[in-house]
JSON list of C-alpha atoms in Angstrom, two decimals:
[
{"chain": "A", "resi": 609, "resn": "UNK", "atom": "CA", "xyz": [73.78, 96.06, -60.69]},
{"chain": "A", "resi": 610, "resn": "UNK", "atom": "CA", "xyz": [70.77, 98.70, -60.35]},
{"chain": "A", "resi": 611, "resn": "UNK", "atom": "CA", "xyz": [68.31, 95.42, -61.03]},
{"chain": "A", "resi": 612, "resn": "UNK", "atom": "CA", "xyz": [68.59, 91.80, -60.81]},
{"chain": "A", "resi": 613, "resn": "UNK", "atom": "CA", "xyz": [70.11, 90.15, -63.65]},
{"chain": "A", "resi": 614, "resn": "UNK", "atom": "CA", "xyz": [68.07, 88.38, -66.16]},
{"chain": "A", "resi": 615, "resn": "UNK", "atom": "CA", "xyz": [70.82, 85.48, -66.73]},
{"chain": "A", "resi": 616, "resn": "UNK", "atom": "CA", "xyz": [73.45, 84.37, -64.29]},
{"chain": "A", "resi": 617, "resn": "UNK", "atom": "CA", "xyz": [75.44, 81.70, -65.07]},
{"chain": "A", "resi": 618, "resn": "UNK", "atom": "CA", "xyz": [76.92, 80.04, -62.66]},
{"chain": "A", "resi": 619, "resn": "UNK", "atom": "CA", "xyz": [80.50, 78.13, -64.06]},
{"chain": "A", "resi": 620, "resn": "UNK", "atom": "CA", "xyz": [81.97, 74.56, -62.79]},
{"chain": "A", "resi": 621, "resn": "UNK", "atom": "CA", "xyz": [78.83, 74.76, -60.16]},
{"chain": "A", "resi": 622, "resn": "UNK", "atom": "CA", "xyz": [80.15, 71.40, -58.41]},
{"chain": "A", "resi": 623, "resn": "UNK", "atom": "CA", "xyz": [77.20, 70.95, -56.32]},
{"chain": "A", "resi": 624, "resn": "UNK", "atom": "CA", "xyz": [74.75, 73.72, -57.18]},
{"chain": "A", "resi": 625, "resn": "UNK", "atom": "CA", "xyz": [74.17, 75.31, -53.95]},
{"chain": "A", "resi": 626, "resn": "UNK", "atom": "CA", "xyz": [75.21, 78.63, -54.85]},
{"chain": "A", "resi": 627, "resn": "UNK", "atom": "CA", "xyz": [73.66, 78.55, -57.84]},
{"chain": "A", "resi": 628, "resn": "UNK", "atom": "CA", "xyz": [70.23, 77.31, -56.10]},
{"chain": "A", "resi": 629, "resn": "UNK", "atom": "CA", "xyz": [70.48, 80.10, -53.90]},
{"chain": "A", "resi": 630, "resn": "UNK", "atom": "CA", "xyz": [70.97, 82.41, -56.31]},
{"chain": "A", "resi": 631, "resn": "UNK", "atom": "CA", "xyz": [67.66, 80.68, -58.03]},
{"chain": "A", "resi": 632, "resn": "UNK", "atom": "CA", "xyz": [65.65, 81.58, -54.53]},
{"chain": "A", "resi": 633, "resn": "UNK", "atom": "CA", "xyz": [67.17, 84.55, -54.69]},
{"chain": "A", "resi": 634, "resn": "UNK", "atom": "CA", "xyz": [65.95, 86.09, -57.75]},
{"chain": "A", "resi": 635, "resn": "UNK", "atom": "CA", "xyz": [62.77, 84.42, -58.95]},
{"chain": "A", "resi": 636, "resn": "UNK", "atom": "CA", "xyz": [62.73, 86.57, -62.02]},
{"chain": "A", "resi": 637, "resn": "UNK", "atom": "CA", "xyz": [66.03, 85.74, -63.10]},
{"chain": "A", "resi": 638, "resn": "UNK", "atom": "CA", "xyz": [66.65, 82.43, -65.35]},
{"chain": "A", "resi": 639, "resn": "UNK", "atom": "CA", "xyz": [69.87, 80.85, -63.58]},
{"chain": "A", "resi": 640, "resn": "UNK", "atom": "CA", "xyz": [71.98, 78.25, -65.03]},
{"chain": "A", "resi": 641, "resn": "UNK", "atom": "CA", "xyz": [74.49, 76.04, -63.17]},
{"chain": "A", "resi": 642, "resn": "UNK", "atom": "CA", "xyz": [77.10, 74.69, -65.79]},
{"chain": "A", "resi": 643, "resn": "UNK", "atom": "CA", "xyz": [79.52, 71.52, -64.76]},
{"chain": "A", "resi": 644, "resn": "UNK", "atom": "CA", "xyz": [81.31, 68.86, -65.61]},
{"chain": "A", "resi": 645, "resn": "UNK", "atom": "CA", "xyz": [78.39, 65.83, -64.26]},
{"chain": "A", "resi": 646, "resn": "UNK", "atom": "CA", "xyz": [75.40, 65.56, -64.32]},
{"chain": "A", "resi": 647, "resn": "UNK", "atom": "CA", "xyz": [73.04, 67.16, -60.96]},
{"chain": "A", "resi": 648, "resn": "UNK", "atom": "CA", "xyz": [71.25, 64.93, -58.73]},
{"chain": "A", "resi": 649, "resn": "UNK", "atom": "CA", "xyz": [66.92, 65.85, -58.01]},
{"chain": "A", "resi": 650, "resn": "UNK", "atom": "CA", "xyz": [67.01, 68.38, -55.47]},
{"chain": "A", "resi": 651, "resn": "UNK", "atom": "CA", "xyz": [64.05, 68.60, -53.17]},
{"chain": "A", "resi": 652, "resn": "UNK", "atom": "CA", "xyz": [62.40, 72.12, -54.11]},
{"chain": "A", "resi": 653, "resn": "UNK", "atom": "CA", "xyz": [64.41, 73.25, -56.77]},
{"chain": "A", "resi": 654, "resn": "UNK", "atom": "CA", "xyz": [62.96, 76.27, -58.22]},
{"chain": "A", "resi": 655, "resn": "UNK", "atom": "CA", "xyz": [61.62, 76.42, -61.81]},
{"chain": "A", "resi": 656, "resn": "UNK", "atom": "CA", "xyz": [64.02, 79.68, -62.98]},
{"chain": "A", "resi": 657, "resn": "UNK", "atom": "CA", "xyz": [67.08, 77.25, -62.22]},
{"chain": "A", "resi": 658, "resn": "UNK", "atom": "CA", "xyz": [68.60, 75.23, -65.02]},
{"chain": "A", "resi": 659, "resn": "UNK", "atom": "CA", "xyz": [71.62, 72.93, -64.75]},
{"chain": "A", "resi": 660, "resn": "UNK", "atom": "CA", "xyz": [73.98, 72.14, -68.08]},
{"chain": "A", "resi": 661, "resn": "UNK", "atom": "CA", "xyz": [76.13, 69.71, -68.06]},
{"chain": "A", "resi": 662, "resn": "UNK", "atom": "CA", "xyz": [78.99, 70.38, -70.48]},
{"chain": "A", "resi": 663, "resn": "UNK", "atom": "CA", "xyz": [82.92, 70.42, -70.49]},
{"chain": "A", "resi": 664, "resn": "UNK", "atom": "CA", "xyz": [83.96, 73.78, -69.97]},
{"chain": "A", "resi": 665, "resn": "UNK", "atom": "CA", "xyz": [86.98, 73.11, -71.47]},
{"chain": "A", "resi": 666, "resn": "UNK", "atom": "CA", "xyz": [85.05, 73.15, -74.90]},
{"chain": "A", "resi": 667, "resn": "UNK", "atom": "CA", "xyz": [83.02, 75.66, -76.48]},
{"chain": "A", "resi": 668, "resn": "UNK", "atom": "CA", "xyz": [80.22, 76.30, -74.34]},
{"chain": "A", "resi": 669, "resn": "UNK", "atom": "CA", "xyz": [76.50, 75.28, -76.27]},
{"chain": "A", "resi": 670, "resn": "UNK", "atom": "CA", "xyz": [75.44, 79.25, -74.55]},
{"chain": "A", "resi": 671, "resn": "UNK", "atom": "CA", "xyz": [74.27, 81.82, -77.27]},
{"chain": "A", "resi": 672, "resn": "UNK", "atom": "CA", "xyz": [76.89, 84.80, -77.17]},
{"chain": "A", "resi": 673, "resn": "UNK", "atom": "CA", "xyz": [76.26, 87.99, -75.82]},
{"chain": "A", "resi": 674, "resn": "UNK", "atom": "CA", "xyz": [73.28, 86.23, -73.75]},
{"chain": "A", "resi": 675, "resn": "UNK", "atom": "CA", "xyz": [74.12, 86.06, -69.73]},
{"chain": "A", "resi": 676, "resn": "UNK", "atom": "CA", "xyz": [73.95, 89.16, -67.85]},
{"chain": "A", "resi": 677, "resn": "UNK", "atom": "CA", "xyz": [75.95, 87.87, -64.81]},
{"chain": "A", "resi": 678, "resn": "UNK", "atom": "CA", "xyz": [78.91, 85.39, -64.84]},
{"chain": "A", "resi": 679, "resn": "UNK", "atom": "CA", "xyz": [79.98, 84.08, -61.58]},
{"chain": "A", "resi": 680, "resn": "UNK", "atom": "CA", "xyz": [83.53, 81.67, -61.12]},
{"chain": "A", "resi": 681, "resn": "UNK", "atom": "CA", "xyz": [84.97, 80.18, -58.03]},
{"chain": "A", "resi": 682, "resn": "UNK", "atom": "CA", "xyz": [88.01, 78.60, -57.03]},
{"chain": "A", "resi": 683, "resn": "UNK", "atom": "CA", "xyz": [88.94, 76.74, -60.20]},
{"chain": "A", "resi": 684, "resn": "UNK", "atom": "CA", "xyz": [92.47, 77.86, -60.30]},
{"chain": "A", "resi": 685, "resn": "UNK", "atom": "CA", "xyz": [93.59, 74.61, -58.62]},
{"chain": "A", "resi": 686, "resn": "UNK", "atom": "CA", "xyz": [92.17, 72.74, -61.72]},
{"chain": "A", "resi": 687, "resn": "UNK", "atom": "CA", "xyz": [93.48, 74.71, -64.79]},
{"chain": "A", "resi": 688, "resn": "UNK", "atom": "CA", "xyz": [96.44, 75.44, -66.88]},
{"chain": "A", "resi": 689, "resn": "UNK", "atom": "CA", "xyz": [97.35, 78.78, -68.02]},
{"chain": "A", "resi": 690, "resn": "UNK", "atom": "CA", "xyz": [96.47, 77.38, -71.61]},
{"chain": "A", "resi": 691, "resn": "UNK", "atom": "CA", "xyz": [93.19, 76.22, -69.99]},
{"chain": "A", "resi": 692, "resn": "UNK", "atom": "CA", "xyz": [92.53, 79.55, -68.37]},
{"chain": "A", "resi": 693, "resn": "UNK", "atom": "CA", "xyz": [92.75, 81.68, -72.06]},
{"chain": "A", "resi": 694, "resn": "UNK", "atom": "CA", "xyz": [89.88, 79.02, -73.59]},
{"chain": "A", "resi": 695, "resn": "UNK", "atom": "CA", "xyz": [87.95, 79.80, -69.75]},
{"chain": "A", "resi": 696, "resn": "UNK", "atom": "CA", "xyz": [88.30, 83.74, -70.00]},
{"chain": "A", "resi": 697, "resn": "UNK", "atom": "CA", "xyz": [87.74, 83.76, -73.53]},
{"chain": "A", "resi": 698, "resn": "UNK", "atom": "CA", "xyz": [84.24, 81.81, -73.39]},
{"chain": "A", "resi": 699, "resn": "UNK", "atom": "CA", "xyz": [83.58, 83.81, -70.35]},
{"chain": "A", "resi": 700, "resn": "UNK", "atom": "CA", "xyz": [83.32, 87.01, -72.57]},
{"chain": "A", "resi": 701, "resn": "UNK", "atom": "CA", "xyz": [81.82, 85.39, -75.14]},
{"chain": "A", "resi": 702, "resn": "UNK", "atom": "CA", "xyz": [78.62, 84.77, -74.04]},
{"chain": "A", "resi": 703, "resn": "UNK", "atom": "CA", "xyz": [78.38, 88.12, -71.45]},
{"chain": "A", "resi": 704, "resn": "UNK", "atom": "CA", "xyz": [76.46, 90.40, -72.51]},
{"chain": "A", "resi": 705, "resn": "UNK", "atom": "CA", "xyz": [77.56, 94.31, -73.73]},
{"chain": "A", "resi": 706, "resn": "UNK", "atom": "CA", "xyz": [77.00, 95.83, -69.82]},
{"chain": "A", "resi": 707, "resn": "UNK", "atom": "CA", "xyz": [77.23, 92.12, -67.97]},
{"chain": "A", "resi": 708, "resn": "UNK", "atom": "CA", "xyz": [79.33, 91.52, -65.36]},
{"chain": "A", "resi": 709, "resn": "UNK", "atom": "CA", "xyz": [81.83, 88.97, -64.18]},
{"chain": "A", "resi": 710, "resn": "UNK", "atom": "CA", "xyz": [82.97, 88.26, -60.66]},
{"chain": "A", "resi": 711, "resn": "UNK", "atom": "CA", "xyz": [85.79, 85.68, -60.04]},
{"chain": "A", "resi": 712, "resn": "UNK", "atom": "CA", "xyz": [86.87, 84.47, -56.22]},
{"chain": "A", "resi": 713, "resn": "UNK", "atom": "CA", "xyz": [90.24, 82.45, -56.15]},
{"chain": "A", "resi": 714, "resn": "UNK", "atom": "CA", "xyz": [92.08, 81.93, -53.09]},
{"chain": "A", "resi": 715, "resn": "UNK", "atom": "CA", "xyz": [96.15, 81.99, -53.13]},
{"chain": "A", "resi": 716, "resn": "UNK", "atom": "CA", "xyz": [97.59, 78.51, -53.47]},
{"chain": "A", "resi": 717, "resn": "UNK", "atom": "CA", "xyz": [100.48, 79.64, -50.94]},
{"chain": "A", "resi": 718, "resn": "UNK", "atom": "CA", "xyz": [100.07, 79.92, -47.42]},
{"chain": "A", "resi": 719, "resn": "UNK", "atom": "CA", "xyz": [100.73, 82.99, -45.67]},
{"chain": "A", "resi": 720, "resn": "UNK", "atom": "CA", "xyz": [102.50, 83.49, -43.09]},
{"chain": "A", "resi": 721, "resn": "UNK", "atom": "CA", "xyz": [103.89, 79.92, -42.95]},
{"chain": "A", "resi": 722, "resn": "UNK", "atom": "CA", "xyz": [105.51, 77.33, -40.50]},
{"chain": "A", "resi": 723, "resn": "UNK", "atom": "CA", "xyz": [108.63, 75.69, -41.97]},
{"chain": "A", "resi": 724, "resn": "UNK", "atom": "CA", "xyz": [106.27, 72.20, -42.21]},
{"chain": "A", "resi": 725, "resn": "UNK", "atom": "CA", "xyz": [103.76, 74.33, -44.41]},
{"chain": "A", "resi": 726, "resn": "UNK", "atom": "CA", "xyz": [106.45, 75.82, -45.76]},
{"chain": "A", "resi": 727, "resn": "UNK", "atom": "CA", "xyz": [108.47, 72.72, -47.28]},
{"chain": "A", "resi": 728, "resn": "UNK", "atom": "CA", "xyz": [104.52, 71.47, -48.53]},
{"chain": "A", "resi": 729, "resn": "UNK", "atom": "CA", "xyz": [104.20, 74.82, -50.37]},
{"chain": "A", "resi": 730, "resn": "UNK", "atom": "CA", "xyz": [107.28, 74.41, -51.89]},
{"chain": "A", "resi": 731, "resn": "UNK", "atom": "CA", "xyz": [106.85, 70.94, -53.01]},
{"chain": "A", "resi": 732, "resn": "UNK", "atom": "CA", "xyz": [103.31, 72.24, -54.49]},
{"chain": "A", "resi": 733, "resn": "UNK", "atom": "CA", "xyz": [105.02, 74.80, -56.40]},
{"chain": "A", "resi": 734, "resn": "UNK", "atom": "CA", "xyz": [107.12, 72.52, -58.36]},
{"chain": "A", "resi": 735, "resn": "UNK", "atom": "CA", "xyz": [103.99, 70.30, -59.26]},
{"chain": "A", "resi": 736, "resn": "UNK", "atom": "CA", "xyz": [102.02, 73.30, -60.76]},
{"chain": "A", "resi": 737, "resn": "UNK", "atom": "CA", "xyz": [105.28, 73.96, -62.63]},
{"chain": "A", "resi": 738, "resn": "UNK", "atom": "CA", "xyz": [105.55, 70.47, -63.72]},
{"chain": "A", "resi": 739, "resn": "UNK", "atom": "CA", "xyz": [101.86, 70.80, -65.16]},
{"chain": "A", "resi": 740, "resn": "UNK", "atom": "CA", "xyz": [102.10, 73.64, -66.75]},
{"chain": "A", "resi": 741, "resn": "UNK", "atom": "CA", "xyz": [100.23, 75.06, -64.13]},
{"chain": "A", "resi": 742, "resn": "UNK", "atom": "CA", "xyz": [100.81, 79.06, -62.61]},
{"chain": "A", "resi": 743, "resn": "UNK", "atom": "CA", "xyz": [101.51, 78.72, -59.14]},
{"chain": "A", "resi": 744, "resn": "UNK", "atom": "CA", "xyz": [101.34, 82.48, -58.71]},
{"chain": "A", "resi": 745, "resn": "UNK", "atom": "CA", "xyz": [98.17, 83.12, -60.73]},
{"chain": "A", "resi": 746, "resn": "UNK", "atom": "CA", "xyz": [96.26, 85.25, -58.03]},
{"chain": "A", "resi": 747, "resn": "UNK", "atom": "CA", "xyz": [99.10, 87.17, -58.31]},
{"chain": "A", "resi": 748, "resn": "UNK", "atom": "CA", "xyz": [99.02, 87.62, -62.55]},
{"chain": "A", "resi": 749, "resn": "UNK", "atom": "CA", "xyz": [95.34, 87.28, -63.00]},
{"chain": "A", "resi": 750, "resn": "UNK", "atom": "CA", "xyz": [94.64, 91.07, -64.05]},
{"chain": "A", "resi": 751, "resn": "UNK", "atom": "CA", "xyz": [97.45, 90.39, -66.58]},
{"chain": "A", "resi": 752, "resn": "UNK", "atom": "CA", "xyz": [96.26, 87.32, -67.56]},
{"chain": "A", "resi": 753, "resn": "UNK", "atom": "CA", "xyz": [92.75, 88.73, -68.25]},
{"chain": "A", "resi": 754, "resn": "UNK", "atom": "CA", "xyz": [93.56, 91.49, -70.02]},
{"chain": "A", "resi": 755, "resn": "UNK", "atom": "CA", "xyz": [95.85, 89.86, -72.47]},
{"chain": "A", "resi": 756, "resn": "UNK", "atom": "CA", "xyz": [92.95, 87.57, -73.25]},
{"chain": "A", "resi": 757, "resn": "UNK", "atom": "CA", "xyz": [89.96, 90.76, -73.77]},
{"chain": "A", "resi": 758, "resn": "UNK", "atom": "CA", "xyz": [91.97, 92.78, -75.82]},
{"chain": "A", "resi": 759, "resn": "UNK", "atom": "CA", "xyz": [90.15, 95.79, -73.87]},
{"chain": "A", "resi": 760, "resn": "UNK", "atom": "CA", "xyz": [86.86, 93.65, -73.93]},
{"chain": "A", "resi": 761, "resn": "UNK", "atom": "CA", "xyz": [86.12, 94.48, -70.11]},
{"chain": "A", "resi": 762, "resn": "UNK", "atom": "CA", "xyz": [86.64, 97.37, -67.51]},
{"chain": "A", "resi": 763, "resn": "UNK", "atom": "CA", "xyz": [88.12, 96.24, -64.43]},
{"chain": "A", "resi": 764, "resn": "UNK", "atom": "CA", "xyz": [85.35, 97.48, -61.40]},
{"chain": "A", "resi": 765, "resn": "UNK", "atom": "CA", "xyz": [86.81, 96.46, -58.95]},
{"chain": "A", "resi": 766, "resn": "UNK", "atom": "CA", "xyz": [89.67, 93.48, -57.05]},
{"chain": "A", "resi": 767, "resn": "UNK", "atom": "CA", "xyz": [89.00, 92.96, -53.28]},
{"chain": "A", "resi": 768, "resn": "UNK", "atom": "CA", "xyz": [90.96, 90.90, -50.97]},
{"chain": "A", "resi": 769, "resn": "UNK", "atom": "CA", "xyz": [90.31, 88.84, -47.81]},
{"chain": "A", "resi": 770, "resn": "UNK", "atom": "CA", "xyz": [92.68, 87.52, -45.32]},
{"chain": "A", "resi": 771, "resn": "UNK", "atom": "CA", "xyz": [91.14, 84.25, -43.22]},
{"chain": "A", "resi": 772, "resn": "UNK", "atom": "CA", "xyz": [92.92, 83.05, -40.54]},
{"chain": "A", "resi": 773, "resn": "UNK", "atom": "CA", "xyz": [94.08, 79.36, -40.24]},
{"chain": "A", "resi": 774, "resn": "UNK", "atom": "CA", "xyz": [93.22, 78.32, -36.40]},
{"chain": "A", "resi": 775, "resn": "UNK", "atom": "CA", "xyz": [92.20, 80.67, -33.85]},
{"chain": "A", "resi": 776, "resn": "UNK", "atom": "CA", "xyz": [94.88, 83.04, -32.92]},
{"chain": "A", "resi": 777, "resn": "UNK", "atom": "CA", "xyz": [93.18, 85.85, -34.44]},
{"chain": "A", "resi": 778, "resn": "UNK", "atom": "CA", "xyz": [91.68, 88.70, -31.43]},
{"chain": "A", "resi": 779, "resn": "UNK", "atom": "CA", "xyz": [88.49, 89.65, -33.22]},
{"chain": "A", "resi": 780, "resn": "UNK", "atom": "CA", "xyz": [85.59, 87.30, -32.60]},
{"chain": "A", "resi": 781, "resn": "UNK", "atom": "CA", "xyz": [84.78, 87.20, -36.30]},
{"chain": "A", "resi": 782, "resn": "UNK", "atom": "CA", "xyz": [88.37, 86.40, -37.26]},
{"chain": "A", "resi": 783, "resn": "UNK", "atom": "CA", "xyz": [88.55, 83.19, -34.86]},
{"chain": "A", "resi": 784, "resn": "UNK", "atom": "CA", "xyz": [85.33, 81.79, -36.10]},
{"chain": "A", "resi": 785, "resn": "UNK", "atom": "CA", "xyz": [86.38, 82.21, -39.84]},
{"chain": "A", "resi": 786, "resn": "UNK", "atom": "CA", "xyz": [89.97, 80.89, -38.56]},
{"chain": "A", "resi": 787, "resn": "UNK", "atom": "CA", "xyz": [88.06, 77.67, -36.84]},
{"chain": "A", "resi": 788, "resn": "UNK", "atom": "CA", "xyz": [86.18, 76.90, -40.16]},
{"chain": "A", "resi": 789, "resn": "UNK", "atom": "CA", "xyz": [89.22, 77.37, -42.35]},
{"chain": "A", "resi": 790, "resn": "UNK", "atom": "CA", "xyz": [91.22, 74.91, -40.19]},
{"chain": "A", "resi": 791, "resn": "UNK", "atom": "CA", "xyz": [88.89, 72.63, -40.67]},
{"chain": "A", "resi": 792, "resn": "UNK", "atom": "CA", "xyz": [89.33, 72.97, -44.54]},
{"chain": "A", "resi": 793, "resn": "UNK", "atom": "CA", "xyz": [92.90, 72.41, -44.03]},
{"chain": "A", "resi": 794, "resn": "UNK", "atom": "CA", "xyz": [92.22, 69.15, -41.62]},
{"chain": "A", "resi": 795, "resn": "UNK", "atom": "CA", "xyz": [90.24, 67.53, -44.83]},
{"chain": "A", "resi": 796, "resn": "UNK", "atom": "CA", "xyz": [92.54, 68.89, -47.54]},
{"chain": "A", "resi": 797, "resn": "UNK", "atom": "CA", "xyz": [95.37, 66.68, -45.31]},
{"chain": "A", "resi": 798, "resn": "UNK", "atom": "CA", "xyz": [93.27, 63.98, -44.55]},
{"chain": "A", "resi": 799, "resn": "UNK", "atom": "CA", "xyz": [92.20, 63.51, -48.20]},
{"chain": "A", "resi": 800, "resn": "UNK", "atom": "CA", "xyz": [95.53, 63.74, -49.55]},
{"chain": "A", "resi": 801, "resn": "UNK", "atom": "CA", "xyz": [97.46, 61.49, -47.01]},
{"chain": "A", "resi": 802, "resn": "UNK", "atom": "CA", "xyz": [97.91, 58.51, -49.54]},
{"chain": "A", "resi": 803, "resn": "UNK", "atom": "CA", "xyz": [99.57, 61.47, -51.90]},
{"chain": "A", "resi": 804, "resn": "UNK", "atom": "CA", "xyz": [101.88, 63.32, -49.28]},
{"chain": "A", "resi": 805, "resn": "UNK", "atom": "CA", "xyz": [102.80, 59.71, -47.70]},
{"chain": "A", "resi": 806, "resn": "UNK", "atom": "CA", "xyz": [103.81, 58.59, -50.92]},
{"chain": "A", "resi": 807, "resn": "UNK", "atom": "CA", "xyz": [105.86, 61.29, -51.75]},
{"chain": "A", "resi": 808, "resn": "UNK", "atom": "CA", "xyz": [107.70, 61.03, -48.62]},
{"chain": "A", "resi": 809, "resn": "UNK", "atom": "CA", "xyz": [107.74, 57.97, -47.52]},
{"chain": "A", "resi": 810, "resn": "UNK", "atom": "CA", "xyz": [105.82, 58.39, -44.32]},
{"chain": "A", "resi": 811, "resn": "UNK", "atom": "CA", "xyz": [104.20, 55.33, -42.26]},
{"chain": "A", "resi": 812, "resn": "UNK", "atom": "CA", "xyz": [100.96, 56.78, -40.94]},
{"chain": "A", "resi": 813, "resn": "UNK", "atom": "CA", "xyz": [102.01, 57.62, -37.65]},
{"chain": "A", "resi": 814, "resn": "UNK", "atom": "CA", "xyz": [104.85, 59.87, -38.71]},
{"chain": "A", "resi": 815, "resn": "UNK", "atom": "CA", "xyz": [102.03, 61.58, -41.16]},
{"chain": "A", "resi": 816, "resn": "UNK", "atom": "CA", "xyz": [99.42, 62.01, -38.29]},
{"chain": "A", "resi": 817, "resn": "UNK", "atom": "CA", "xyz": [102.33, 63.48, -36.63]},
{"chain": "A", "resi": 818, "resn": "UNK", "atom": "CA", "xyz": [103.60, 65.75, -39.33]},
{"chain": "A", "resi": 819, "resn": "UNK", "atom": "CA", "xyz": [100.13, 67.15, -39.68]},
{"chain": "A", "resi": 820, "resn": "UNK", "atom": "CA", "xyz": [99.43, 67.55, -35.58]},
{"chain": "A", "resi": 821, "resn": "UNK", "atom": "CA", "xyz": [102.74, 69.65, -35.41]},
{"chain": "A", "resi": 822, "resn": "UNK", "atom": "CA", "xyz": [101.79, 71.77, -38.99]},
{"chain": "A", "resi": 823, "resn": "UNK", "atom": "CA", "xyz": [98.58, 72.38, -37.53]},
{"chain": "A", "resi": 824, "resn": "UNK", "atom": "CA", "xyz": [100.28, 73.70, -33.92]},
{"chain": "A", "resi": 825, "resn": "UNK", "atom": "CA", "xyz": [102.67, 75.95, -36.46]},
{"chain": "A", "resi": 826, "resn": "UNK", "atom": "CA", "xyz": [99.44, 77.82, -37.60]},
{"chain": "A", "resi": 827, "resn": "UNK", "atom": "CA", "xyz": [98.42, 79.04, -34.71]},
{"chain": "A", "resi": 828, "resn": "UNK", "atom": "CA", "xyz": [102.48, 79.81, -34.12]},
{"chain": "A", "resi": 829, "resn": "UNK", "atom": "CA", "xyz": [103.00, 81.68, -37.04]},
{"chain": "A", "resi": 830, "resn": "UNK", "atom": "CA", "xyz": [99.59, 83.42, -37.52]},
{"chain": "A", "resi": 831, "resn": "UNK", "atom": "CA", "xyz": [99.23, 81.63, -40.90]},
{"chain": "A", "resi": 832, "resn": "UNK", "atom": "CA", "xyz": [96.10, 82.70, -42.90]},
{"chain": "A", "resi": 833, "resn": "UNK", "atom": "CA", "xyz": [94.25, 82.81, -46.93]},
{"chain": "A", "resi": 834, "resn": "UNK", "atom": "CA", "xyz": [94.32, 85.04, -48.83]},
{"chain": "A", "resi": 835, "resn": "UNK", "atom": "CA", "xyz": [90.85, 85.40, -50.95]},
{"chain": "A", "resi": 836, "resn": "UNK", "atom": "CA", "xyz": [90.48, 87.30, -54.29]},
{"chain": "A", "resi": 837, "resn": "UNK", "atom": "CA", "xyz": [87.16, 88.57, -56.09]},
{"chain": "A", "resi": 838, "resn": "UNK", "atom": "CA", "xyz": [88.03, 90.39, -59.57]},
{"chain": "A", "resi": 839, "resn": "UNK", "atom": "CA", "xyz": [84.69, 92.15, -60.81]},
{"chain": "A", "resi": 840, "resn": "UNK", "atom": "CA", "xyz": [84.82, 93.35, -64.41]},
{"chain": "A", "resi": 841, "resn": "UNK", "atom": "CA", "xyz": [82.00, 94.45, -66.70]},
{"chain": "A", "resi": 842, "resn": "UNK", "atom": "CA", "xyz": [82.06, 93.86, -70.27]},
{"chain": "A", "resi": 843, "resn": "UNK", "atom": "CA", "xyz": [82.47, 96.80, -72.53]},
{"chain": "A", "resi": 844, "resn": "UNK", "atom": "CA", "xyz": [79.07, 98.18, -74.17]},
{"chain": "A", "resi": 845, "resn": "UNK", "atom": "CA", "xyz": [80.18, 99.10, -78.29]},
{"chain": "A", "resi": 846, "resn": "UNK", "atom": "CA", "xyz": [80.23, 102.81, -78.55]},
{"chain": "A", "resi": 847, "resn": "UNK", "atom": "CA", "xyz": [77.31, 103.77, -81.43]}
]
């Protein structure tokens, strides 16, 4: 954008950091963090920065045509492809003619998998089936966006990142991203140990097991994330 946005909107802002940044970032701009619950005080939160909490699963109490910058993250994990037509469709809604939007979504599959990861991948493919829910959707999302618009936006650009999982990558860079990304895979399996152990039937030693021999694989197999960000700008009406 050639200047700062007058309205960014900031969807499912879960904590609000990004949008607070965003807030410190451009004092002119009015920035609104929409979510689910309701947003703690935060020491020093600037005056431009307004939280809303709504479900974004309903229309959206936002004026249309009114936000100049639409930002989404990582909230494939949570919706149905129903879901995800009432998301886009809101999403365009309220952007203003010359706004942009800029989605990040991460692939639910790993890449580059151990036959541990593997089998969990597998297994997490069948329960996004069972929900409704497309496993694949980093993989359909241009599709899915345009046959919500109706040639509403102009794709500006898709980007991808590849993070490595552990620290077998040779570039500096790519073993400090690979250490923090680890990490988010040693909480998303300590979290979720009362889910996987029920599923198999695991006592917690053969889980803590399980998981110290899927996180040896990574390194093994060179496993990373792949990361998405889909910018599109909504069509101005020809006069």
């Amino acid at each position: 954008m050639d200047s700062p946005p007058k309205t960014i909107l900031d969807i499912d802002t879960g904590n609000g950091i990004w949008a607070f940044e965003m807030a410190l970032e451009h004092p002119s701009s009015h920035v609104i963090g929409m979510g689910q619950r309701s947003m703690p005080q935060q020491t020093g939160r600037p005056d431009n920065l307004e939280y809303i909490k709504a479900d974004i699963h309903q229309p959206w109490d936002i004026a249309s045509d009114s936000i100049d910058l639409i930002f989404q993250r990582a909230m494939g994990p949570a919706l149905t492809t129903k879901e995800w037509d009432h998301l886009i469709s809101e999403n365009i809604r309220v952007l203003k003619p010359g706004g942009y939007i800029e989605w990040i979504e991460c692939d639910v599959m790993h890449h580059r998998p151990g036959p541990i990861q593997q089998a969990i991948d597998q297994h997490m493919q069948q329960e996004w089936e069972s929900k409704a829910m497309d496993f694949y959707y980093t993989m359909t999302f241009d599709q899915l966006v345009e046959k919500s618009i109706k040639s509403l936006l102009n794709w500006v650009d898709h980007m991808t990142w590849d993070v490595p999982i552990g620290e077998w990558h040779d570039d500096i860079h790519g073993k400090q991203l690979g250490f923090i990304n680890l990490d988010v895979q040693k909480a998303v399996y300590r979290n979720n140990k009362p889910y996987y152990q029920g599923i198999w039937s695991m006592t917690d030693e053969e889980y803590d097991a399980a998981v110290q021999a899927l996180l040896l694989e990574f390194d093994q197999y060179k496993s990373f994330s792949r990361f998405h960000c889909w910018l599109a700008r909504k069509s101005i009406p020809s006069t």
